[in-house]
Tab-separated table of C-alpha atoms and ligand atoms in Angstrom:
chain	number	residue	atom	x	y	z
K	1	VAL	CA	-10.277	-2.297	-13.574
K	2	GLY	CA	-11.535	-3.236	-16.957
K	3	GLN	CA	-9.948	-5.953	-18.444
K	4	ASP	CA	-8.588	-4.765	-21.088
K	5	ASN	CA	-6.037	-2.086	-18.552
K	6	ALA	CA	-5.620	-5.224	-16.470
K	7	ASN	CA	-4.436	-7.107	-18.720
K	8	TYR	CA	-2.285	-4.094	-19.663
K	9	LEU	CA	-1.247	-3.564	-16.510
K	10	LEU	CA	0.143	-7.395	-15.804
K	11	SER	CA	1.201	-7.534	-19.142
K	12	LEU	CA	4.158	-4.822	-16.898
K	13	ILE	CA	4.410	-6.546	-13.810
K	14	ARG	CA	7.591	-8.459	-13.551
K	15	THR	CA	7.871	-11.657	-11.374
K	16	ILE	CA	11.436	-12.181	-10.361
K	17	PRO	CA	11.088	-15.536	-8.795
K	18	GLY	CA	13.918	-16.077	-5.938
K	19	PHE	CA	14.085	-12.056	-4.987
K	20	PRO	CA	14.756	-11.201	-1.908
K	21	LYS	CA	15.091	-15.451	-0.800
K	22	GLU	CA	14.542	-17.928	-2.446
K	23	GLY	CA	10.785	-19.132	-2.388
K	24	ILE	CA	9.992	-15.900	-3.231
K	25	ASN	CA	8.207	-15.046	-6.466
K	26	PHE	CA	8.716	-11.136	-6.376
K	27	ARG	CA	6.442	-9.314	-8.720
K	28	ASP	CA	8.058	-5.758	-10.123
K	29	PHE	CA	5.606	-3.200	-10.794
K	30	MET	CA	8.562	-0.526	-11.468
K	31	PRO	CA	7.296	-0.973	-14.700
K	32	VAL	CA	3.700	0.181	-14.599
K	33	LEU	CA	5.177	3.540	-13.266
K	34	ALA	CA	7.943	3.507	-16.090
K	35	ASP	CA	5.415	3.401	-18.977
K	36	ALA	CA	2.788	6.596	-19.388
K	37	LYS	CA	0.238	4.479	-20.093
K	38	GLY	CA	0.158	2.140	-17.615
K	39	LEU	CA	1.048	4.659	-14.629
K	40	SER	CA	-2.568	6.803	-16.704
K	41	ILE	CA	-4.173	3.583	-16.317
K	42	LEU	CA	-2.836	2.445	-12.850
K	43	ILE	CA	-4.170	5.784	-11.009
K	44	ASP	CA	-7.062	6.090	-12.380
K	45	ALA	CA	-7.598	2.740	-11.418
K	46	LEU	CA	-7.456	3.278	-7.894
K	47	ALA	CA	-8.856	6.524	-7.823
K	48	LYS	CA	-12.241	4.419	-9.156
K	49	ALA	CA	-11.301	1.318	-7.346
K	50	LEU	CA	-11.148	2.523	-3.213
K	51	PRO	CA	-12.912	0.470	-0.960
K	52	VAL	CA	-14.784	3.875	0.409
K	53	SER	CA	-15.969	6.644	-0.612
K	54	VAL	CA	-14.060	10.075	-2.190
K	55	ASP	CA	-16.024	11.623	1.132
K	56	ASP	CA	-15.542	8.849	3.698
K	57	PHE	CA	-12.146	9.292	4.147
K	58	ASP	CA	-9.341	12.683	5.450
K	59	ALA	CA	-6.240	11.702	4.304
K	60	ILE	CA	-4.346	8.943	2.389
K	61	ALA	CA	-1.077	7.199	3.918
K	62	GLY	CA	1.781	5.719	1.489
K	63	LEU	CA	4.050	3.110	3.128
K	64	GLU	CA	7.800	2.789	2.949
K	65	SER	CA	8.784	3.256	-0.580
K	66	ARG	CA	6.884	1.528	-3.041
K	67	GLY	CA	3.281	3.012	-1.412
K	68	PHE	CA	4.653	6.911	-1.796
K	69	LEU	CA	4.710	6.371	-6.101
K	70	ILE	CA	1.344	5.508	-5.429
K	71	GLY	CA	-0.509	7.479	-3.002
K	72	ALA	CA	1.189	10.829	-3.519
K	73	PRO	CA	-0.490	11.299	-7.233
K	74	LEU	CA	-3.707	9.615	-6.099
K	75	ALA	CA	-3.941	12.157	-3.132
K	76	VAL	CA	-3.283	14.505	-6.117
K	77	ARG	CA	-6.180	13.247	-7.763
K	78	LEU	CA	-8.373	12.854	-5.186
K	79	GLY	CA	-7.197	16.306	-3.321
K	80	LYS	CA	-6.212	15.215	-0.409
K	81	GLY	CA	-3.804	15.726	1.518
K	82	PHE	CA	-0.329	12.848	1.571
K	83	VAL	CA	1.147	11.303	4.678
K	84	ALA	CA	4.324	8.939	4.473
K	85	ILE	CA	4.725	5.422	6.683
K	86	ARG	CA	8.300	5.442	6.724
K	87	LYS	CA	11.026	2.427	7.451
K	88	ALA	CA	12.427	2.895	10.441
K	89	GLY	CA	15.198	6.145	11.125
K	90	LYS	CA	14.100	7.484	8.422
K	91	LEU	CA	11.593	10.696	10.760
K	92	PRO	CA	12.764	12.550	12.456
K	93	PRO	CA	10.925	12.704	16.173
K	94	PRO	CA	8.673	12.844	17.789
K	95	THR	CA	8.107	9.349	16.347
K	96	LYS	CA	5.526	6.210	16.836
K	97	ARG	CA	6.636	2.679	16.395
K	98	MET	CA	5.703	-0.239	14.761
K	99	GLU	CA	7.920	-3.163	13.847
K	100	TYR	CA	5.757	-6.369	12.374
K	101	SER	CA	7.425	-9.400	9.712
K	102	LEU	CA	5.968	-9.574	5.964
K	103	GLU	CA	6.625	-11.837	3.149
K	104	TYR	CA	10.360	-12.099	3.192
K	105	GLY	CA	11.184	-11.121	6.791
K	106	THR	CA	11.591	-8.311	9.093
K	107	ALA	CA	10.695	-4.298	9.390
K	108	ALA	CA	9.806	-1.715	11.329
K	109	ILE	CA	7.538	1.224	10.095
K	110	GLU	CA	7.448	4.810	12.344
K	111	ILE	CA	5.110	8.133	11.981
K	112	GLU	CA	5.436	11.416	13.044
K	113	ASP	CA	2.429	12.231	16.095
K	114	GLU	CA	2.373	15.650	14.771
K	115	ALA	CA	0.683	13.790	10.699
K	116	ILE	CA	-2.019	11.509	11.736
K	117	ARG	CA	-4.756	14.150	13.558
K	118	PRO	CA	-6.781	12.176	16.444
K	119	GLY	CA	-10.246	11.148	14.821
K	120	GLU	CA	-9.000	11.511	11.326
K	121	ARG	CA	-10.161	8.852	8.796
K	122	VAL	CA	-6.722	7.330	6.741
K	123	LEU	CA	-6.835	5.811	3.403
K	124	VAL	CA	-4.091	3.608	3.217
K	125	VAL	CA	-2.514	2.428	-0.344
K	126	ASP	CA	0.058	0.271	-0.904
K	127	ASP	CA	2.189	-1.563	-4.510
K	128	LEU	CA	0.622	-5.257	-2.709
K	129	ILE	CA	-0.515	-7.092	-0.016
K	130	ALA	CA	1.210	-10.591	0.390
K	131	THR	CA	1.208	-11.533	4.549
K	132	GLY	CA	-0.264	-8.093	5.532
K	133	GLY	CA	2.094	-8.050	7.699
K	134	THR	CA	2.920	-3.910	6.820
K	135	ALA	CA	-1.209	-3.275	6.431
K	136	VAL	CA	-2.339	-4.187	10.145
K	137	ALA	CA	2.008	-2.607	11.773
K	138	ALA	CA	-0.013	0.262	9.402
K	139	GLN	CA	-3.376	0.618	11.294
K	140	LYS	CA	-1.855	0.159	14.161
K	141	LEU	CA	0.398	2.873	13.757
K	142	ILE	CA	-2.919	4.858	12.758
K	143	GLU	CA	-5.267	3.688	15.503
K	144	GLY	CA	-2.675	4.646	18.248
K	145	HIS	CA	-2.944	7.464	17.309
K	146	GLY	CA	-6.389	7.645	18.350
K	147	ALA	CA	-7.547	7.894	13.821
K	148	VAL	CA	-8.940	5.166	11.855
K	149	VAL	CA	-7.404	3.525	9.048
K	150	ALA	CA	-11.073	3.922	6.233
K	151	GLY	CA	-9.607	1.820	3.758
K	152	PHE	CA	-6.905	0.365	1.856
K	153	SER	CA	-6.076	0.417	-1.418
K	154	PHE	CA	-3.690	-2.179	-3.485
K	155	VAL	CA	-2.589	-2.505	-6.662
K	156	MET	CA	-2.175	-5.948	-6.044
K	157	GLU	CA	-2.537	-9.167	-3.738
K	158	LEU	CA	-1.361	-12.141	-3.694
K	159	THR	CA	-3.216	-15.512	-3.176
K	160	GLY	CA	-3.081	-18.354	-1.495
K	161	ILE	CA	-1.233	-16.012	1.851
K	162	PRO	CA	-4.125	-15.556	5.036
K	163	THR	CA	-4.798	-12.351	5.205
K	164	PRO	CA	-4.529	-11.280	8.841
K	165	ASP	CA	-8.130	-10.855	10.536
K	166	ALA	CA	-7.465	-6.548	11.285
K	167	ILE	CA	-7.492	-6.393	7.678
K	168	GLU	CA	-9.997	-8.975	6.435
K	169	ARG	CA	-12.684	-6.153	8.386
K	170	CYS	CA	-11.452	-3.562	7.225
K	171	ARG	CA	-12.799	-2.694	3.488
K	172	ARG	CA	-10.686	-2.528	0.752
K	173	SER	CA	-9.329	-2.835	-3.421
K	174	SER	CA	-6.876	-4.870	-4.904
K	175	LEU	CA	-6.800	-3.911	-8.553
K	176	LEU	CA	-4.813	-7.509	-9.424
K	177	THR	CA	-4.878	-10.767	-7.964
K	178	MET	CA	-2.268	-12.976	-7.965
K	179	PRO	CA	-0.818	-15.504	-6.813
X	201	PRP	C1	6.711	-4.800	-0.213
X	201	PRP	C2	5.541	-4.427	-0.392
X	201	PRP	C3	4.557	-3.909	0.560
X	201	PRP	C4	4.969	-5.076	1.158
X	201	PRP	C5	4.690	-6.398	1.793
X	201	PRP	O1	7.616	-3.124	1.051
X	201	PRP	O2	5.510	-3.056	-1.266
X	201	PRP	O3	4.918	-2.940	1.495
X	201	PRP	O4	6.541	-5.436	1.370
X	201	PRP	O5	4.403	-7.132	2.865
X	201	PRP	P1	3.369	-8.411	3.078
X	201	PRP	O6	1.929	-8.004	3.732
X	201	PRP	O7	3.986	-9.714	3.486
X	201	PRP	O8	3.801	-7.539	4.389
X	201	PRP	P2	9.175	-3.445	1.053
X	201	PRP	O9	9.165	-4.114	2.814
X	201	PRP	O10	9.239	-5.079	0.395
X	201	PRP	O11	9.491	-2.281	1.077
X	201	PRP	P3	10.001	-1.094	-0.431
X	201	PRP	O12	8.340	-1.229	-0.948
X	201	PRP	O13	10.321	-0.219	0.115
X	201	PRP	O14	10.068	-1.976	-1.250
X	202	ADE	N1	5.918	-8.152	-0.669
X	202	ADE	C1	5.498	-8.607	-0.318
X	202	ADE	N2	6.151	-9.624	-1.120
X	202	ADE	C2	5.756	-8.992	-1.905
X	202	ADE	C3	6.573	-9.614	-3.369
X	202	ADE	N3	6.509	-11.458	-3.342
X	202	ADE	N4	6.161	-9.196	-4.141
X	202	ADE	C4	6.232	-7.655	-4.404
X	202	ADE	N5	6.257	-7.296	-3.325
X	202	ADE	C5	6.446	-8.075	-2.244
């Protein structure tokens, strides 16, 4: 990212202790998006810090909802299509579903059967990786279609929480790391 840009992004990220439950330090990147310079730095930095070459993936998948906010502009920037992996019950059938746990609860995500073709290479984009539960669920959905996860692009990575082996084995980039 470059230290100046990293510091600029960090200055905009808000930390809310105890949200959405006791013991969680919630990292809110919405103020980055609200700031014209911050948003531009963010999308530029994600494009520059890709975990794989731009030729090594076919599509970008964003994880609802914060992953949508960066996945779609990044896809435009890189000339790729965008696939939405949504919270369960939002996408019309036929879909595949995966249940998982995350830092502050449990959830289920879905993908439309037609959204990804077998053999496609997908870059998964999200704002933050904490336990990695969401990322692993997305990987399973994509692999369930016979497609492959080319890599993961995150804005933030929380340290001090072990990353699942399935994610450690993948190429990934995180712009910012924080406790
Ligand atoms: C947040 C975040 C990641 C996930 C990370 O999403 O945007 O998707 O949690 O947590 P994990 O690594 O422990 O799985 P959330 O489910 O809160 O949804 P939102 O983006 O709609 O706010
Ligand atoms: N998703 C999971 N853990 C989170 C955290 N600490 N802040 C923001 N989003 C999260």
